[in-house]
XYZ file of C-alpha atoms in Angstrom:
326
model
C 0.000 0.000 0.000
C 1.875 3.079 -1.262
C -0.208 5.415 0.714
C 2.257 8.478 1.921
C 4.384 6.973 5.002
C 7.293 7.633 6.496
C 10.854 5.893 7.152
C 10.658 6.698 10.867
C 6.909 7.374 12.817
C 8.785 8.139 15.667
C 9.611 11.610 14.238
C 6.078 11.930 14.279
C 3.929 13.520 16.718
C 2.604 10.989 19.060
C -1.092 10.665 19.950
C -2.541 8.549 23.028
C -5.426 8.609 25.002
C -5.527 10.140 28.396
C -5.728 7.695 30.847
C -9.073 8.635 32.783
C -10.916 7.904 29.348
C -13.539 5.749 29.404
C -12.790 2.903 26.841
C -15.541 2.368 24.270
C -17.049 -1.141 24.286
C -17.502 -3.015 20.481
C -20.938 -3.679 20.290
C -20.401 -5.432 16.953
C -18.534 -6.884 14.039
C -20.096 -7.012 10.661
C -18.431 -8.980 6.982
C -18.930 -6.784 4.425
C -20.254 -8.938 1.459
C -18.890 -9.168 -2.097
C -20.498 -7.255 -5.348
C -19.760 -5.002 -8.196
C -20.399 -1.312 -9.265
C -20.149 0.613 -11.848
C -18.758 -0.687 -14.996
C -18.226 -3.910 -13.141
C -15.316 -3.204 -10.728
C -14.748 -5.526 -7.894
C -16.211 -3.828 -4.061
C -17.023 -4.955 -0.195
C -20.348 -3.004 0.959
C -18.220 -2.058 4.245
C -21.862 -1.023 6.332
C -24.266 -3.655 4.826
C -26.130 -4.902 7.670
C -25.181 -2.021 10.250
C -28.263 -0.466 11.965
C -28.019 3.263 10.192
C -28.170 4.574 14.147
C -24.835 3.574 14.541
C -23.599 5.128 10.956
C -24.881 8.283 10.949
C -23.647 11.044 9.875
C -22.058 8.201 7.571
C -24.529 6.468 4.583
C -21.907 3.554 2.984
C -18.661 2.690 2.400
C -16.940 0.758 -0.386
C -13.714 -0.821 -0.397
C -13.075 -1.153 -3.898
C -10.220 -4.005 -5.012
C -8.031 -4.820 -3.979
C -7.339 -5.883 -7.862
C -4.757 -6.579 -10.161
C -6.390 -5.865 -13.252
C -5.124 -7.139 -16.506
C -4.715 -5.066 -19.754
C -7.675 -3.666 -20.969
C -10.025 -4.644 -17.726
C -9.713 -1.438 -15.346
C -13.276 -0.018 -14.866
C -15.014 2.794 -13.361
C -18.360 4.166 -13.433
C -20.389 6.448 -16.321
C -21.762 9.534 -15.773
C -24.394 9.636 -13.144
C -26.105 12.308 -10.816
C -26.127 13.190 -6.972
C -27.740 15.140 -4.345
C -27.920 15.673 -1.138
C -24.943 14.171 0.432
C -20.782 14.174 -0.083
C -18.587 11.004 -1.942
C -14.980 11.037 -0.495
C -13.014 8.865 -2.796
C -9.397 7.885 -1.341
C -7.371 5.864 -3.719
C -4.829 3.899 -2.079
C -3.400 1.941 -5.191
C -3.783 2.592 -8.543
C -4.961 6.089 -10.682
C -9.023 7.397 -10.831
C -9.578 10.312 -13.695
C -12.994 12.114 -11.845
C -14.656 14.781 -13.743
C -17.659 16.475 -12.825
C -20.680 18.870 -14.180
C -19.409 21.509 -12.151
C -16.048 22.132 -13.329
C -14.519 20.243 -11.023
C -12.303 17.358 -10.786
C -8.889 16.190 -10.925
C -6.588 12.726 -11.115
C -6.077 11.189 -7.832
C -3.532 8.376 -7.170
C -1.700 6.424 -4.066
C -2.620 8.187 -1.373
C -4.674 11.427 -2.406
C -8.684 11.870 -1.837
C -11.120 13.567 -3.985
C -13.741 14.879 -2.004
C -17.202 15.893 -4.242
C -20.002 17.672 -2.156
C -22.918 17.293 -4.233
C -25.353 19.031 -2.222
C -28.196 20.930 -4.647
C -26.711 18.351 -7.513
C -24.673 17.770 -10.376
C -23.649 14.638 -12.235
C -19.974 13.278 -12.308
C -17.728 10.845 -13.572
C -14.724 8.196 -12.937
C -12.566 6.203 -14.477
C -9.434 4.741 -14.947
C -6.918 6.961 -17.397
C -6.582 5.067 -20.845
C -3.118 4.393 -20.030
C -3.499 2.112 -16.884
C -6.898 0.693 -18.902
C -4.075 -0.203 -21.787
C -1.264 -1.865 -19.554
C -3.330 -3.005 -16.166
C -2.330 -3.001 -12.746
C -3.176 -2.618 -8.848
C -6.289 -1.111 -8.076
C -7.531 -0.505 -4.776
C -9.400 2.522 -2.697
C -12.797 3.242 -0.599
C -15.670 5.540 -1.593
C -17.076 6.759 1.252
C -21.028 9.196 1.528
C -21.697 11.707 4.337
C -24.882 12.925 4.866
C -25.581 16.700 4.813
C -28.034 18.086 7.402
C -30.954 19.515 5.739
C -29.822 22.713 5.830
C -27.250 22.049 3.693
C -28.570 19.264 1.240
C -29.159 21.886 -1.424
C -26.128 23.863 -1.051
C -23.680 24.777 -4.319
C -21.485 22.037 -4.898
C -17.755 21.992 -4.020
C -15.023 20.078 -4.862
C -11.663 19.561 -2.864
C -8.127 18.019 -3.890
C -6.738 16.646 -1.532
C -3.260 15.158 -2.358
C -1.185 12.678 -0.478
C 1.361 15.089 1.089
C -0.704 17.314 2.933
C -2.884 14.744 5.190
C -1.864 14.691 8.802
C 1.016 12.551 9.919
C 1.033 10.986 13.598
C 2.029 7.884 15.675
C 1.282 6.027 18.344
C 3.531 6.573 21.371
C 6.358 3.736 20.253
C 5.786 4.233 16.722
C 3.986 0.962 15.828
C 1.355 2.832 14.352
C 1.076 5.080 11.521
C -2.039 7.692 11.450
C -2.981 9.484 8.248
C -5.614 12.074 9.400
C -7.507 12.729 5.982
C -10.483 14.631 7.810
C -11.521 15.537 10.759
C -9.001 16.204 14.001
C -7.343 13.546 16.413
C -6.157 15.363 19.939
C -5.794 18.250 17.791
C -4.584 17.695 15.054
C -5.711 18.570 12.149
C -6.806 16.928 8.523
C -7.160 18.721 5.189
C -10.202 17.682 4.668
C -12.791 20.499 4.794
C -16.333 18.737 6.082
C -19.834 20.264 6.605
C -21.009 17.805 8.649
C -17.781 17.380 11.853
C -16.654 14.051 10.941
C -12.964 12.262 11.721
C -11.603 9.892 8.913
C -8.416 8.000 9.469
C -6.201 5.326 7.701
C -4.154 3.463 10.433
C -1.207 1.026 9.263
C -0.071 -0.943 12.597
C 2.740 -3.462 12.309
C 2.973 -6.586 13.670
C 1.704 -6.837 17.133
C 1.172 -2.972 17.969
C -1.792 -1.371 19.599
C -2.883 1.813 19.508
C -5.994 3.321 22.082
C -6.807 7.030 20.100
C -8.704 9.887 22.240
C -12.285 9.708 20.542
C -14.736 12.510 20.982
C -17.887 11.352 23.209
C -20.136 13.037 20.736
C -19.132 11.480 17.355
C -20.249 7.352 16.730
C -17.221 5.345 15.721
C -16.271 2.626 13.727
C -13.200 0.969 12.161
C -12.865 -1.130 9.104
C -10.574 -3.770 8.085
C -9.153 -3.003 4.586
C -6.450 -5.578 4.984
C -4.726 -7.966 7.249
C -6.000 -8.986 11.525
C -5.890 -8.182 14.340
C -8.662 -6.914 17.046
C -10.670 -3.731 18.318
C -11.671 -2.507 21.702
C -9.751 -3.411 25.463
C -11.677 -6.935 25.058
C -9.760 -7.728 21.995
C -12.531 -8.593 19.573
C -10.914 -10.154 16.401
C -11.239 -8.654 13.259
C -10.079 -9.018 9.729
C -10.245 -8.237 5.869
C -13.362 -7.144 5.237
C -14.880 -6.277 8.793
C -16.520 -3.201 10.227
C -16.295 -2.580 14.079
C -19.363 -0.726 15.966
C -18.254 1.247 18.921
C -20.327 1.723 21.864
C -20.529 5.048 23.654
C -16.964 6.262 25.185
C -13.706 8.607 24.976
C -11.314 6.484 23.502
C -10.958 3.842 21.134
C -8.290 0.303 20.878
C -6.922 -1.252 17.585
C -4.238 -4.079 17.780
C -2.712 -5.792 15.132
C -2.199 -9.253 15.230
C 1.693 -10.761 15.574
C 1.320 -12.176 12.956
C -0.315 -11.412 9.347
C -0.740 -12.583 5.550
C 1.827 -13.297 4.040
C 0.823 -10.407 1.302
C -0.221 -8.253 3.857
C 2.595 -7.099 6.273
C 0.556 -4.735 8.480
C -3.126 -4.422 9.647
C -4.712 -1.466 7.897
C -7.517 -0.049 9.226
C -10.265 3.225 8.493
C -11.166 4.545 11.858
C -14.343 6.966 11.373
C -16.116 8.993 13.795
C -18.689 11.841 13.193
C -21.528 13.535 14.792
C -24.947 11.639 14.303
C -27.302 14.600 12.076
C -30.711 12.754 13.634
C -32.475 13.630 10.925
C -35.135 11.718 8.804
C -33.078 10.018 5.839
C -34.822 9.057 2.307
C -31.888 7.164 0.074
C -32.529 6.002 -2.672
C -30.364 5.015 -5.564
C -28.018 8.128 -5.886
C -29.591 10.543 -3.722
C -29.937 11.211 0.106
C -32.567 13.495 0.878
C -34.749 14.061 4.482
C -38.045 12.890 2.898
C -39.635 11.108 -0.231
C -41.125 14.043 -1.882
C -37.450 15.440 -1.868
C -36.321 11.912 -3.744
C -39.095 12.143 -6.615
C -38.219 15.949 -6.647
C -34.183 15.145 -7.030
C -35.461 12.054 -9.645
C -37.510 15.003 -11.791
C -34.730 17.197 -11.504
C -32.551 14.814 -13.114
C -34.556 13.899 -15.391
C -34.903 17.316 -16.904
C -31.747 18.255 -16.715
C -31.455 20.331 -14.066
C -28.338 18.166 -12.060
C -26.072 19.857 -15.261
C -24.949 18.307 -18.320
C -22.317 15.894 -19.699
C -19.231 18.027 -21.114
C -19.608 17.755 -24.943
C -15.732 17.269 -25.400
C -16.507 13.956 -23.597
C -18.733 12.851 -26.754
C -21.167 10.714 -23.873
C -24.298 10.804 -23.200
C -25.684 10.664 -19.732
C -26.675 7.450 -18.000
C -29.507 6.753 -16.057
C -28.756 7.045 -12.294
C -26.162 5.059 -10.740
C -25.298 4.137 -6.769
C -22.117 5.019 -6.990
């Protein structure tokens, strides 16, 4: 995983929780299950069967690959609309073109994180560059939605850039673990990641038989999942592997070990940790808009439909698709 890193985390600052914090229990641990999206491009559903009380602010998450693609099979999606919510898209391995009706957009590769804030609409696009569709290779990355409260479901959309170098660097206190803070703060420090609704989004590489236990703020949910390798969550050591989400209970800090030993492909546990303030608002999803009701979904549909979202860039020569998930 070429995701920025460093030769040394201990020249890093070093994050722990204070030792009066309540730890939070794991109240579950869900297996994503298998499918495909867009063009056809391998994903886990990272939430599927997670009560949406325990997500919220957060809608889903995909982990998409890990895949080594051979020439001419890289895949994205076509052009399709949103509303009402934000995609963050962090690519880990690999290269994503993303284009979208606004005028924004941008190549991302290991490490960096587009982050689209639909909000009033617009349709967008990705895809692999035709040079990696020609020759192949690694794939792999998460697409993650945040709700917007209704206040802000029908605000202008933005678009933000955010490359590899600038997220937030820190360690654990011996340097077994390596924090990328993409969003969000963790015991003040900051992410680049500008978000309307507070959230915290992490990627955590442990090595072999670490542990980390992170400050965690007592009003944002939390949850941490598995993108490769095992180990366990929480101070009662719940395993967890490839694939798995953790639900945290209530509580100011949270625990992630990696086990002693791992894969054979996979030399460290790597881990999304996401927290964020539950919005408690009525939620209508559907397809590829999250609104607060279903008048607002057959409004965003109509909208859509007549063109209102924006319109494919002719020097694309496509024509718009009918409404994908992704």
């Amino acid at each position: 995983m070429p995701a920025v890193t460093v030769e040394n985390p201990l020249t890093l600052p070093r994050v722990t929780a204070p030792a009066d914090a309540v730890a939070r229990p794991v109240l579950a641990v869900t297996t994503a299950p298998s499918g495909f999206e867009g063009e056809g491009f391998p994903v886990r559903r990272a939430f599927a069967g997670i009560n949406y009380r325990h997500l919220d602010p957060f809608i889903m998450m995909d982990q998409m690959g890990e895949v080594e693609y051979a020439p001419g099979e890289p895949k994205g999606t076509p052009w399709h609309p949103h509303r009402g919510f934000e995609t963050v898209t962090y690519i880990i391995d690999g290269i994503f073109d993303h284009q979208d009706s606004n005028g924004g957009g941008g190549t991302i590769t290991n490490g960096d994180t587009q982050w689209m804030t639909a909000g009033a609409g617009l349709l967008h696009i990705e895809a692999p560059p035709e040079h990696l569709v020609m020759s192949g290779g690694l794939f792999h990355g998460l697409q993650l939605w945040v709700n917007l409260p209704a206040k802000d479901k029908m605000m202008a959309p933005r678009y933000q850039d955010i490359r590899s170098g600038s997220v937030q660097l820190l360690t654990s206190p011996d340097g077994g673990a390596l924090l990328r803070v993409i969003a969000g703060e963790l015991d003040g420090h900051e992410g680049p990641g500008i978000t309307h609704t507070p959230i915290t989004m992490i990627h955590a590489t442990l090595a072999p038989g670490a542990e980390v236990t992170l400050p965690w703020r007592e009003d944002f949910n939390g949850l941490a999942y598995v993108m490769a390798g095992r180990g366990a969550v929480g101070a009662e050591r719940r395993p967890i592997h490839l694939g798995q989400t953790a639900v945290f209970g209530a509580g100011g800090s949270l625990t992630v070990r990696a086990d002693e030993k791992q894969d054979s492909h996979t030399p460290d546990l790597e881990v999304v940790l996401l927290g964020g303030r539950p919005i408690r608002e009525p939620m209508a999803h559907y397809g590829p808009f999250v609104m607060n009701t279903k008048d607002e979904l057959m409004q965003a549909f109509e909208d859509f439909q007549k063109g209102r979202l924006g319109t494919v860039p002719a020097v694309h020569g496509m024509t718009e698709k009918g409404p994908d998930q992704d």
